[in-house]
Amino acid sequence: MVATLPYGSWPSPLSAAWAAAASPRFEGAAFVGPEIWWGQSIPAEGGRTAVLRRAADGTVTPVLPAPWSARSQVHEYGGGSWAATADGRLYFVEKSDQRVWLLEPGAEPRALTPADGVTRYGGLRLQSGVLLAVAERHGEGAVPRRSIVTITDDGPRELVAGSTFLAQPALSPDGSRLAWIAWNHPDMPWDRAELRIGRIDDGVVTDWTAVTGGRTAALQPEWVGDELLYLDDPDGRWNLWRLHADDPLRHEPVSPADADTGGPLWVLGPRWYAPLHGERIAAVRTNGADRLELIAPDGTASALDVPATARVLIEDADGERLLVSGAATGITGIWLVAPGAAPELVAGGGGQTDAEWYPAARELTVDGTHGTVHAYDYPPTSPEHTGPADALPPYLVFVHGGPTAHVGGVADSKIAYFTSRGIGVLDVNYGGSSGYGRAYRERLRGQWGVVDVIDVAAAASGLAAAGLADPERIAIEGGSAGGWTVLGALVGTDVFGAGISRYGVGDVRALAADTHDFEARYFDGLIGPLPEAESVYLERSPLSRPERFRVPLLLQQGAEDAVVPPSQAEAIRDALAARGVPHAYVLYEGEGHGFRRAETIVHALESELAFLGQVFGFETPGVEPVTLV
């Protein structure tokens, strides 16, 4: 029997602890002999990244035991923190010292790189028996020195440098050439990045050529014999291209599509396609949602069966087999995929997966001031409860970070945590999001704090105008760049009745002076170069308009955040206190930019629910109230 209760107060079996466990963070996956290995964050172990193995009989055991943690901090966001050989040797970047270590079967880990305290490694990749990595050396100037290196028992050896940033090295099968991606300040890699090819002589790149150029963003070079596959977006969409290394002027498109194969290069390890046997290619194609396709030698494409439709990446390929990570309704996982076979879940979050507890995504488009705005609506959903016939549900508008990220229409555990309690969720791909091509992404160029704010407000207003949400009980939440948009929407519009900001940006001018090198010039493109655009920075920053803060706000912050330091959240807190606006500030010790510890994730989620109940007037059984001051 379905019981009628006020929206927001529905009892639900989907706890915050369940939600934390059901959405693990993965750090790569690989075929290792007859086994499958993957990296996974373990919230119950302080958020450390373990490397796990699944044997042929299905048994799962750790390869990298506690307290070791495979996590790179190159560019602060890391990626590519481990690689493995077919005979079971594990190379990994240890989080605590950022050195590269080798773990051989039956032995203890031993360091391969010096303990100099200033060099970080990431983007590890084994090719033809050679371990490649990106090295980032701090302390020799305002900008860290980055290079591509090989690492052996004798330590690291530099292959090539010559630009502010380098990524995704690919060694030709005969070892004579190296391809890689390079870019320089003030560009971000999704704005402008070159594909370079260099000749290797005596272990060093002696000369190189940029084979792409202009305002395009090349990605992921992969050698197939003498040919080089890569991704680029000269036509406004990331698509596959082919280049013969001896004829760098002949670039050929491979099965072009009105979709993106590729994405923002925030971390060093992602792969969006993989060559397979028989001259076929598996590729992820994105237009809002992700799909996995198989491209035949003649360029025709057909779907490959995989449940995931968001955050899909190809982690590894072996003949016809693929390891694919991503998010499907109710689960974040890694699947074993092969043409003609049903996908097999290798690793993924557990807990309540009964479909009746998950909302079906409803794609929503609204007309915004700057064009169409894309979003996904997740209505309150429960097999046991419904809301009063004369009431509309409260809604929580999710604003993703980046701001170049995108959401793909998947009800994950956090969404289900709220919708199962009678709180709707609207997930917005505002202008600036990836997944819809360069033009949509560049809608935010020079307009951060304007277009994103207008778009999320338009999406929320459109939902209310359609009679789907209570216009007096719409809250907005986001982290990092999403937190900036939350704060901007609260001071710049009257659409939202409450806000939740996780490590959000309040004073972008201060952040530009205080943030890490990878994003040190990011704001040149999002707002404008300093000092010329200083007045725009002041005008856009929410802290410049403290009198516009009027509705309750929950602030959540990691104490060790090097990307958006705690000073940003604390300045917002002080502004709220000075104006008597109800608020709560929660500082989580031991957390950085993105929460990883189980106790933090649980507390943060329960605090969000309690906060919404307090400000929107519904009971939240089973969670502690938040103290608003």
XYZ file of C-alpha atoms in Angstrom:
629
model
C 0.000 0.000 0.000
C 1.320 3.435 -0.946
C 1.151 5.937 1.913
C 0.714 9.700 1.484
C 3.280 11.794 3.346
C 4.666 15.324 2.879
C 7.331 15.595 0.208
C 10.829 15.391 1.687
C 9.804 13.345 4.738
C 9.355 9.934 3.085
C 11.170 7.106 4.892
C 13.738 5.484 2.621
C 16.007 2.435 2.873
C 18.654 4.293 0.872
C 20.920 5.612 3.607
C 23.820 8.027 3.289
C 26.197 5.164 4.094
C 24.661 3.175 1.240
C 25.014 6.146 -1.116
C 28.691 6.533 -0.215
C 29.386 2.851 -0.879
C 27.317 2.683 -4.077
C 29.356 5.267 -5.993
C 33.013 4.262 -5.777
C 35.779 6.262 -7.404
C 37.743 4.202 -9.916
C 41.330 4.857 -10.943
C 41.889 2.902 -14.134
C 41.529 -0.791 -15.015
C 43.667 -3.224 -16.985
C 43.918 -6.769 -18.294
C 46.843 -8.348 -16.436
C 47.499 -11.843 -17.737
C 44.352 -13.879 -17.014
C 43.240 -11.359 -14.368
C 41.535 -7.970 -14.339
C 43.008 -5.263 -12.116
C 41.536 -1.885 -11.204
C 42.151 1.045 -8.891
C 39.434 2.003 -6.443
C 39.066 4.548 -3.682
C 38.178 2.895 -0.371
C 36.186 5.405 1.740
C 36.317 3.127 4.807
C 40.129 3.276 4.661
C 40.448 7.046 4.664
C 39.771 7.307 0.932
C 43.029 5.611 -0.062
C 43.237 4.256 -3.620
C 43.808 0.514 -3.598
C 44.608 -1.663 -6.601
C 42.423 -4.775 -6.643
C 42.489 -7.926 -8.769
C 39.827 -10.331 -9.946
C 41.180 -13.802 -10.624
C 39.842 -16.103 -13.329
C 37.601 -17.804 -10.740
C 36.026 -14.444 -9.788
C 37.844 -14.046 -6.471
C 38.715 -10.426 -5.646
C 41.825 -9.668 -3.574
C 44.018 -6.594 -3.066
C 47.218 -6.148 -5.045
C 48.220 -2.955 -3.256
C 47.432 -3.334 0.449
C 46.946 -0.648 3.080
C 48.406 1.789 3.888
C 49.747 2.237 0.343
C 47.638 4.550 -1.832
C 48.043 4.910 -5.612
C 47.191 8.527 -6.251
C 49.016 11.096 -8.355
C 48.904 14.839 -7.715
C 50.266 16.070 -11.040
C 48.127 19.098 -11.993
C 46.632 18.552 -8.464
C 43.948 16.318 -10.033
C 46.331 13.464 -10.884
C 45.319 10.501 -13.012
C 47.262 7.570 -14.408
C 48.600 6.613 -10.989
C 49.416 2.971 -11.765
C 50.306 0.521 -14.531
C 50.913 -3.217 -14.555
C 52.798 -5.804 -16.603
C 51.305 -9.081 -17.841
C 53.379 -11.032 -15.296
C 51.932 -9.097 -12.355
C 54.392 -6.313 -11.596
C 52.671 -3.135 -10.372
C 54.106 0.339 -10.903
C 52.333 3.010 -8.860
C 52.581 6.580 -7.596
C 52.380 6.615 -3.816
C 50.164 9.471 -2.633
C 52.266 10.423 0.404
C 55.522 11.113 -1.467
C 54.507 11.188 -5.173
C 57.358 8.830 -6.058
C 56.990 5.909 -8.450
C 57.253 2.529 -6.736
C 57.435 -1.037 -8.029
C 55.595 -3.913 -6.345
C 56.685 -7.329 -7.586
C 54.872 -10.569 -6.683
C 55.968 -11.823 -3.267
C 58.023 -8.709 -2.459
C 57.649 -5.371 -0.719
C 57.315 -2.163 -2.783
C 60.579 -0.462 -3.711
C 61.044 3.092 -4.937
C 62.195 3.778 -8.502
C 62.373 7.576 -8.310
C 64.351 9.758 -5.869
C 62.939 11.129 -2.636
C 63.568 14.747 -3.591
C 60.296 16.079 -2.140
C 59.597 18.327 -5.141
C 58.820 15.992 -8.060
C 55.446 14.422 -8.754
C 54.660 11.714 -11.296
C 51.461 10.740 -13.073
C 50.030 9.486 -16.331
C 51.899 6.174 -16.010
C 51.730 4.041 -19.140
C 53.545 0.847 -20.157
C 54.230 0.487 -23.873
C 56.488 -2.137 -25.442
C 58.001 -2.765 -22.027
C 58.801 0.917 -21.462
C 57.272 2.813 -18.532
C 56.321 6.355 -19.539
C 55.206 9.083 -17.134
C 54.625 12.807 -16.819
C 56.980 14.405 -14.302
C 56.169 17.691 -12.573
C 59.023 19.348 -10.678
C 58.237 22.169 -8.261
C 60.435 24.747 -6.577
C 62.593 25.970 -9.456
C 60.410 28.907 -10.458
C 56.881 30.224 -10.491
C 55.811 27.545 -12.979
C 56.654 23.878 -12.323
C 58.815 22.167 -14.935
C 56.954 19.343 -16.660
C 58.394 16.663 -18.895
C 57.744 13.192 -20.241
C 60.126 10.642 -18.770
C 60.940 6.972 -18.940
C 61.421 5.174 -15.627
C 63.648 2.146 -15.079
C 65.488 0.593 -12.144
C 68.054 3.370 -12.674
C 65.404 6.037 -12.075
C 63.730 8.594 -14.364
C 65.188 9.869 -17.640
C 63.738 12.830 -19.470
C 62.475 12.157 -22.983
C 61.116 15.588 -23.843
C 59.933 18.861 -22.298
C 59.443 22.199 -24.029
C 55.944 23.326 -23.028
C 54.055 24.318 -19.892
C 52.023 21.116 -19.927
C 52.450 17.681 -21.514
C 50.174 14.649 -21.424
C 49.212 11.326 -22.990
C 52.567 10.097 -24.342
C 52.398 7.297 -26.922
C 55.439 5.314 -28.043
C 55.517 3.895 -31.574
C 55.700 0.075 -31.795
C 59.352 0.159 -32.909
C 60.285 2.654 -30.183
C 61.621 5.215 -32.642
C 58.964 7.910 -32.245
C 56.955 9.529 -29.496
C 53.610 11.281 -29.848
C 52.170 13.451 -27.086
C 49.803 16.323 -26.306
C 51.192 19.748 -25.315
C 49.769 23.131 -24.395
C 50.892 26.355 -22.771
C 49.532 29.052 -20.505
C 47.057 30.720 -20.776
C 45.220 27.942 -22.650
C 43.472 25.034 -21.030
C 43.779 21.707 -22.884
C 40.164 21.834 -24.107
C 40.773 25.313 -25.560
C 43.975 24.728 -27.515
C 46.386 21.779 -27.425
C 48.825 20.437 -30.013
C 49.620 16.918 -31.086
C 53.393 16.599 -31.406
C 55.528 13.817 -32.872
C 59.227 13.485 -32.108
C 62.020 11.158 -33.177
C 63.849 9.316 -30.415
C 67.641 9.009 -30.573
C 69.548 7.319 -27.750
C 66.576 7.582 -25.374
C 65.870 11.276 -25.976
C 63.518 13.102 -28.346
C 65.966 14.977 -30.581
C 63.483 16.853 -32.758
C 59.727 17.149 -32.910
C 56.961 18.577 -35.074
C 53.529 19.904 -34.145
C 51.137 18.102 -36.503
C 47.994 19.907 -35.376
C 47.553 23.577 -34.669
C 45.225 26.526 -34.633
C 42.397 26.739 -32.158
C 41.809 23.019 -31.775
C 42.236 20.685 -28.819
C 43.988 17.456 -29.791
C 43.750 14.417 -27.518
C 44.856 10.814 -27.042
C 47.356 9.764 -29.709
C 47.529 5.990 -30.316
C 49.887 4.211 -32.698
C 48.607 1.457 -34.986
C 51.687 0.355 -36.915
C 53.011 3.391 -38.788
C 49.712 5.188 -38.501
C 48.736 7.480 -35.667
C 45.151 7.809 -34.477
C 44.179 10.837 -32.433
C 41.232 13.041 -31.457
C 40.714 16.647 -32.506
C 37.887 19.157 -32.970
C 38.585 21.387 -36.012
C 34.897 21.089 -36.958
C 33.587 21.798 -33.463
C 33.255 18.177 -32.334
C 35.969 15.898 -30.972
C 36.260 13.106 -33.515
C 38.763 10.469 -34.582
C 41.480 11.324 -37.088
C 44.201 9.271 -38.786
C 47.712 10.424 -39.679
C 50.566 8.600 -41.392
C 53.690 9.562 -39.467
C 55.755 9.962 -42.664
C 53.169 12.330 -44.180
C 52.155 14.749 -41.405
C 50.150 16.901 -43.811
C 47.638 14.153 -44.612
C 44.991 14.052 -41.897
C 41.974 11.844 -42.544
C 38.761 11.814 -40.507
C 37.637 8.430 -39.212
C 33.849 8.043 -39.120
C 32.953 11.655 -38.208
C 29.814 12.101 -36.107
C 27.756 14.883 -34.583
C 28.984 13.813 -31.159
C 32.154 14.102 -29.090
C 34.739 11.361 -28.778
C 36.840 13.087 -26.163
C 36.448 15.414 -23.231
C 38.206 17.915 -20.991
C 41.663 16.672 -19.971
C 41.444 17.371 -16.246
C 43.324 14.184 -15.327
C 46.095 12.321 -17.111
C 44.636 8.863 -17.630
C 41.391 9.003 -19.674
C 40.884 7.123 -22.955
C 37.843 7.639 -25.144
C 38.677 5.094 -27.842
C 40.765 1.961 -28.366
C 41.991 0.168 -31.510
C 40.860 -3.471 -31.720
C 41.804 -6.430 -33.889
C 40.630 -6.366 -37.477
C 41.204 -2.611 -37.920
C 38.137 -1.866 -35.829
C 37.927 0.841 -33.185
C 35.797 1.075 -30.063
C 34.833 4.655 -29.267
C 32.758 6.589 -26.735
C 30.482 9.143 -28.384
C 28.775 11.834 -26.361
C 25.839 14.102 -27.084
C 24.528 14.726 -23.592
C 24.509 11.000 -22.787
C 27.398 8.666 -23.656
C 27.209 5.673 -25.946
C 29.815 3.036 -26.806
C 30.197 2.233 -30.499
C 32.232 -0.095 -32.698
C 33.667 1.553 -35.817
C 34.273 -0.814 -38.726
C 37.162 -0.372 -41.215
C 34.766 1.277 -43.695
C 33.782 3.899 -41.083
C 30.322 2.573 -40.281
C 29.457 2.448 -36.589
C 27.257 0.153 -34.518
C 26.350 0.144 -30.838
C 28.237 -1.927 -28.287
C 26.154 -3.150 -25.382
C 27.088 -1.538 -22.057
C 24.698 -0.258 -19.348
C 26.688 2.904 -18.608
C 25.573 6.125 -20.305
C 27.521 8.712 -18.271
C 31.226 9.247 -17.509
C 32.075 6.380 -19.877
C 35.772 5.713 -20.553
C 37.630 2.841 -22.205
C 40.158 1.731 -19.609
C 41.920 -1.044 -21.548
C 41.622 -3.224 -24.654
C 42.870 -6.722 -25.390
C 42.065 -8.142 -28.807
C 38.264 -7.995 -28.928
C 37.790 -7.375 -25.207
C 37.325 -4.015 -23.501
C 37.264 -2.775 -19.936
C 34.815 0.118 -19.756
C 34.121 2.327 -16.736
C 31.118 4.572 -16.281
C 27.830 5.192 -14.555
C 24.503 3.471 -15.159
C 21.278 3.907 -13.238
C 22.008 2.799 -9.693
C 25.638 1.847 -10.161
C 29.091 3.154 -10.970
C 31.120 0.291 -12.320
C 33.629 -1.362 -14.604
C 32.306 -3.721 -17.264
C 33.967 -6.354 -19.416
C 32.652 -5.752 -22.949
C 33.137 -7.724 -26.159
C 31.316 -7.566 -29.506
C 28.417 -9.991 -29.588
C 28.573 -10.771 -25.856
C 26.542 -9.482 -22.922
C 28.477 -6.988 -20.779
C 29.798 -8.394 -17.497
C 30.061 -6.248 -14.379
C 33.577 -6.630 -12.981
C 33.447 -4.069 -10.177
C 30.838 -1.644 -8.941
C 28.978 -0.141 -6.049
C 26.690 -2.399 -4.055
C 23.571 -1.868 -1.994
C 19.932 -1.387 -2.922
C 19.630 -1.674 -6.700
C 15.905 -2.381 -7.000
C 14.842 -0.309 -9.996
C 11.636 0.897 -8.345
C 13.661 3.122 -6.006
C 15.387 4.938 -8.872
C 13.782 7.795 -10.783
C 13.640 7.725 -14.554
C 15.525 10.641 -16.084
C 13.396 13.091 -18.018
C 15.390 15.136 -20.515
C 14.504 18.806 -20.189
C 15.406 21.637 -22.543
C 14.479 25.246 -21.942
C 15.083 28.423 -23.909
C 17.651 30.549 -22.143
C 18.871 34.045 -22.886
C 21.960 32.628 -24.602
C 20.306 29.639 -26.279
C 18.960 26.203 -25.408
C 19.784 24.868 -21.938
C 20.005 21.109 -21.416
C 19.086 19.375 -18.153
C 17.812 16.102 -16.705
C 14.856 16.005 -14.319
C 14.571 13.286 -11.655
C 11.141 13.420 -9.968
C 10.463 12.132 -6.427
C 10.238 8.340 -6.689
C 9.260 5.713 -4.124
C 7.329 2.434 -4.349
C 5.978 3.067 -0.828
C 5.094 6.752 -0.629
C 3.542 9.598 -2.568
C 3.042 13.283 -1.855
C -0.214 15.118 -1.122
C -2.347 15.752 -4.196
C -2.506 19.476 -3.421
C 1.262 19.965 -3.026
C 4.268 20.222 -5.331
C 7.616 18.711 -4.351
C 10.698 20.618 -3.250
C 13.577 20.411 -5.694
C 17.365 20.445 -5.491
C 19.160 21.804 -8.562
C 22.568 20.182 -9.105
C 25.318 22.304 -10.675
C 28.312 20.259 -11.834
C 31.896 21.458 -11.554
C 34.576 22.119 -14.068
C 32.677 24.109 -15.318
C 33.432 21.879 -18.318
C 31.964 18.660 -16.862
C 28.663 17.242 -18.044
C 25.950 14.958 -16.730
C 24.474 12.176 -18.814
C 21.020 11.373 -17.517
C 21.896 8.689 -14.965
C 20.230 8.440 -11.562
C 23.179 7.771 -9.279
C 23.038 6.942 -5.589
C 23.101 10.565 -4.454
C 20.174 11.457 -6.695
C 18.229 8.408 -5.446
C 19.040 9.370 -1.832
C 17.013 12.556 -2.315
C 14.306 11.412 -4.734
C 13.450 8.376 -2.579
C 12.615 10.849 0.204
C 10.346 13.004 -1.941
C 12.844 15.653 -3.075
C 13.199 16.109 -6.829
C 16.572 16.687 -8.464
C 17.285 18.763 -11.570
C 20.776 18.150 -13.037
C 21.763 20.987 -15.379
C 24.246 21.040 -18.267
C 24.527 24.810 -18.398
C 26.411 26.662 -21.139
C 30.089 25.773 -20.714
C 29.399 22.062 -20.231
C 31.142 19.548 -22.434
C 29.302 16.846 -24.343
C 27.522 19.150 -26.798
C 30.459 20.382 -28.880
C 32.857 23.329 -28.739
C 30.244 26.022 -29.434
C 28.161 25.022 -26.410
C 31.289 24.740 -24.270
C 32.542 28.165 -25.385
C 29.233 29.822 -24.619
C 30.861 30.448 -21.231
C 34.014 32.026 -22.666
C 34.381 35.410 -20.979
C 30.944 34.901 -19.401
C 31.573 32.753 -16.313
C 29.294 34.001 -13.577
C 26.795 35.232 -16.167
C 25.773 32.482 -18.603
C 25.988 29.677 -16.044
C 23.865 31.623 -13.554
C 21.274 32.578 -16.176
C 21.097 28.995 -17.476
C 20.568 27.272 -14.115
C 17.951 29.859 -13.160
C 16.181 29.356 -16.511
C 16.157 25.573 -16.045
C 14.754 25.834 -12.514
C 12.149 28.401 -13.574
C 11.128 26.224 -16.502
C 10.611 23.263 -14.185
C 8.415 25.345 -11.879
C 6.462 26.838 -14.803
C 5.678 23.310 -15.999
C 4.049 22.593 -12.616
C 6.678 20.023 -11.612
C 8.305 21.816 -8.659
C 7.238 24.073 -5.794
C 8.679 27.445 -6.839
C 9.062 28.481 -3.186
C 11.141 25.405 -2.329
C 13.865 25.130 -4.951
C 17.414 24.881 -3.608
C 20.670 24.863 -5.564
C 23.857 22.963 -4.794
C 27.270 22.460 -6.370
C 30.962 22.042 -5.687
C 34.059 23.915 -6.845
C 33.114 25.744 -10.073
C 29.574 24.542 -9.401
C 29.798 26.211 -6.001
C 30.694 29.479 -7.728
C 27.524 29.197 -9.798
C 25.507 28.407 -6.661
C 26.767 31.551 -4.966
C 26.314 33.591 -8.127
C 22.732 32.377 -8.521
C 21.914 33.282 -4.914
C 23.167 36.862 -5.255
C 22.130 37.313 -8.896
C 18.616 35.824 -9.060
C 15.524 35.352 -6.900
C 14.804 31.812 -8.096
C 16.298 29.795 -5.241
C 15.155 29.520 -1.644
C 18.370 28.003 -0.273
C 21.875 27.036 -1.349
C 24.537 24.403 -0.642
C 28.111 25.210 -1.650
C 30.923 22.643 -1.433
C 34.345 24.316 -1.656
C 32.791 26.975 -3.902
C 34.527 30.056 -5.265
C 33.382 33.306 -3.673
C 36.150 35.723 -4.681
C 37.544 34.760 -8.062
C 40.197 37.492 -7.982
C 41.617 36.080 -4.754
C 41.431 32.564 -6.187
C 43.329 33.607 -9.311
C 46.149 34.758 -7.047
C 46.014 31.729 -4.751
C 45.220 28.687 -6.884
C 47.574 26.040 -8.295
C 49.457 26.264 -11.586
C 47.195 24.053 -13.719
C 44.333 26.546 -13.296
C 46.443 29.661 -12.754
C 45.389 31.107 -16.130
C 42.026 29.364 -16.448
C 40.178 32.541 -15.599
C 41.757 34.371 -18.555
C 39.328 32.486 -20.779
C 36.409 32.319 -18.355
C 36.433 36.000 -17.365
C 39.440 37.847 -18.824
C 43.161 38.405 -18.235
C 44.407 40.223 -15.164
C 44.994 43.027 -14.414
C 43.067 44.341 -17.434
C 39.797 42.654 -16.415
C 40.075 43.278 -12.656
C 36.855 45.288 -12.565
C 34.997 42.358 -14.160
C 36.385 39.972 -11.542
C 35.115 42.263 -8.813
C 31.721 42.671 -10.445
C 31.225 38.910 -10.929
C 32.464 37.696 -7.536
C 29.583 36.920 -5.145
C 31.558 38.402 -2.261
C 31.406 41.763 -4.008
C 27.628 41.736 -3.471
C 27.225 40.529 0.133
C 23.985 42.499 0.529
C 22.388 40.129 -2.004
C 22.795 37.092 0.246
C 19.297 36.611 1.649
C 18.489 32.888 1.811
C 19.962 30.153 4.046
C 23.259 28.635 2.921
C 25.176 25.472 3.873
C 28.950 25.649 3.306
C 31.052 22.471 3.186
C 34.834 22.647 2.846
C 37.916 20.413 2.899
C 40.627 21.687 5.241
C 43.424 20.565 2.876
C 41.911 21.900 -0.350
C 44.721 23.320 -2.518
C 42.411 24.164 -5.425
C 39.820 26.300 -3.598
C 41.341 27.047 -0.191
C 39.215 27.249 2.996
C 39.708 31.022 3.037
C 37.115 31.252 0.254
C 34.383 29.499 2.251
C 35.323 31.368 5.400
C 34.957 34.728 3.671
C 31.446 33.728 2.578
C 30.672 32.571 6.121
C 31.781 35.916 7.541
C 29.676 37.820 5.007
C 26.607 35.760 5.918
C 27.218 36.284 9.635
C 27.607 40.032 9.166
C 24.203 40.195 7.482
C 22.439 37.787 9.825
C 21.688 35.267 7.058
C 21.077 31.748 8.472
C 23.988 29.507 7.575
C 26.187 26.602 8.626
C 29.895 26.078 7.901
C 31.360 22.570 8.103
C 35.135 22.134 7.757
C 36.285 18.557 7.158
C 39.797 17.814 8.388
C 41.909 15.582 6.164
C 39.833 16.309 3.054
C 40.945 18.118 -0.073
C 39.153 19.133 -3.247
C 36.480 16.440 -3.392
C 35.517 14.343 -0.378
C 36.885 10.785 -0.186
C 36.466 9.542 3.389
C 33.381 7.506 4.210
C 32.574 9.474 7.338
C 32.862 12.764 5.438
C 30.647 11.646 2.556
C 27.998 10.339 4.949
C 28.023 13.426 7.160
C 27.950 15.809 4.188
C 24.976 14.051 2.605
C 22.979 13.819 5.832
C 23.752 17.483 6.535
C 22.348 18.456 3.142
C 19.117 16.572 3.831
C 18.758 18.008 7.337
C 19.456 21.522 6.033
C 16.784 21.248 3.352
C 14.248 19.965 5.873
C 14.942 22.822 8.244
C 14.696 25.605 5.667
C 11.796 24.134 3.648
C 9.731 22.881 6.587
C 9.622 19.082 6.388
C 10.707 16.350 8.801
C 13.909 14.414 8.062
C 13.748 11.308 10.265
C 17.015 9.574 11.038
C 19.433 12.474 10.501
C 20.862 14.972 12.945
C 19.768 18.604 12.514
C 22.212 21.204 11.244
C 22.968 24.134 13.525
C 22.174 27.313 11.650
C 23.571 30.557 13.024
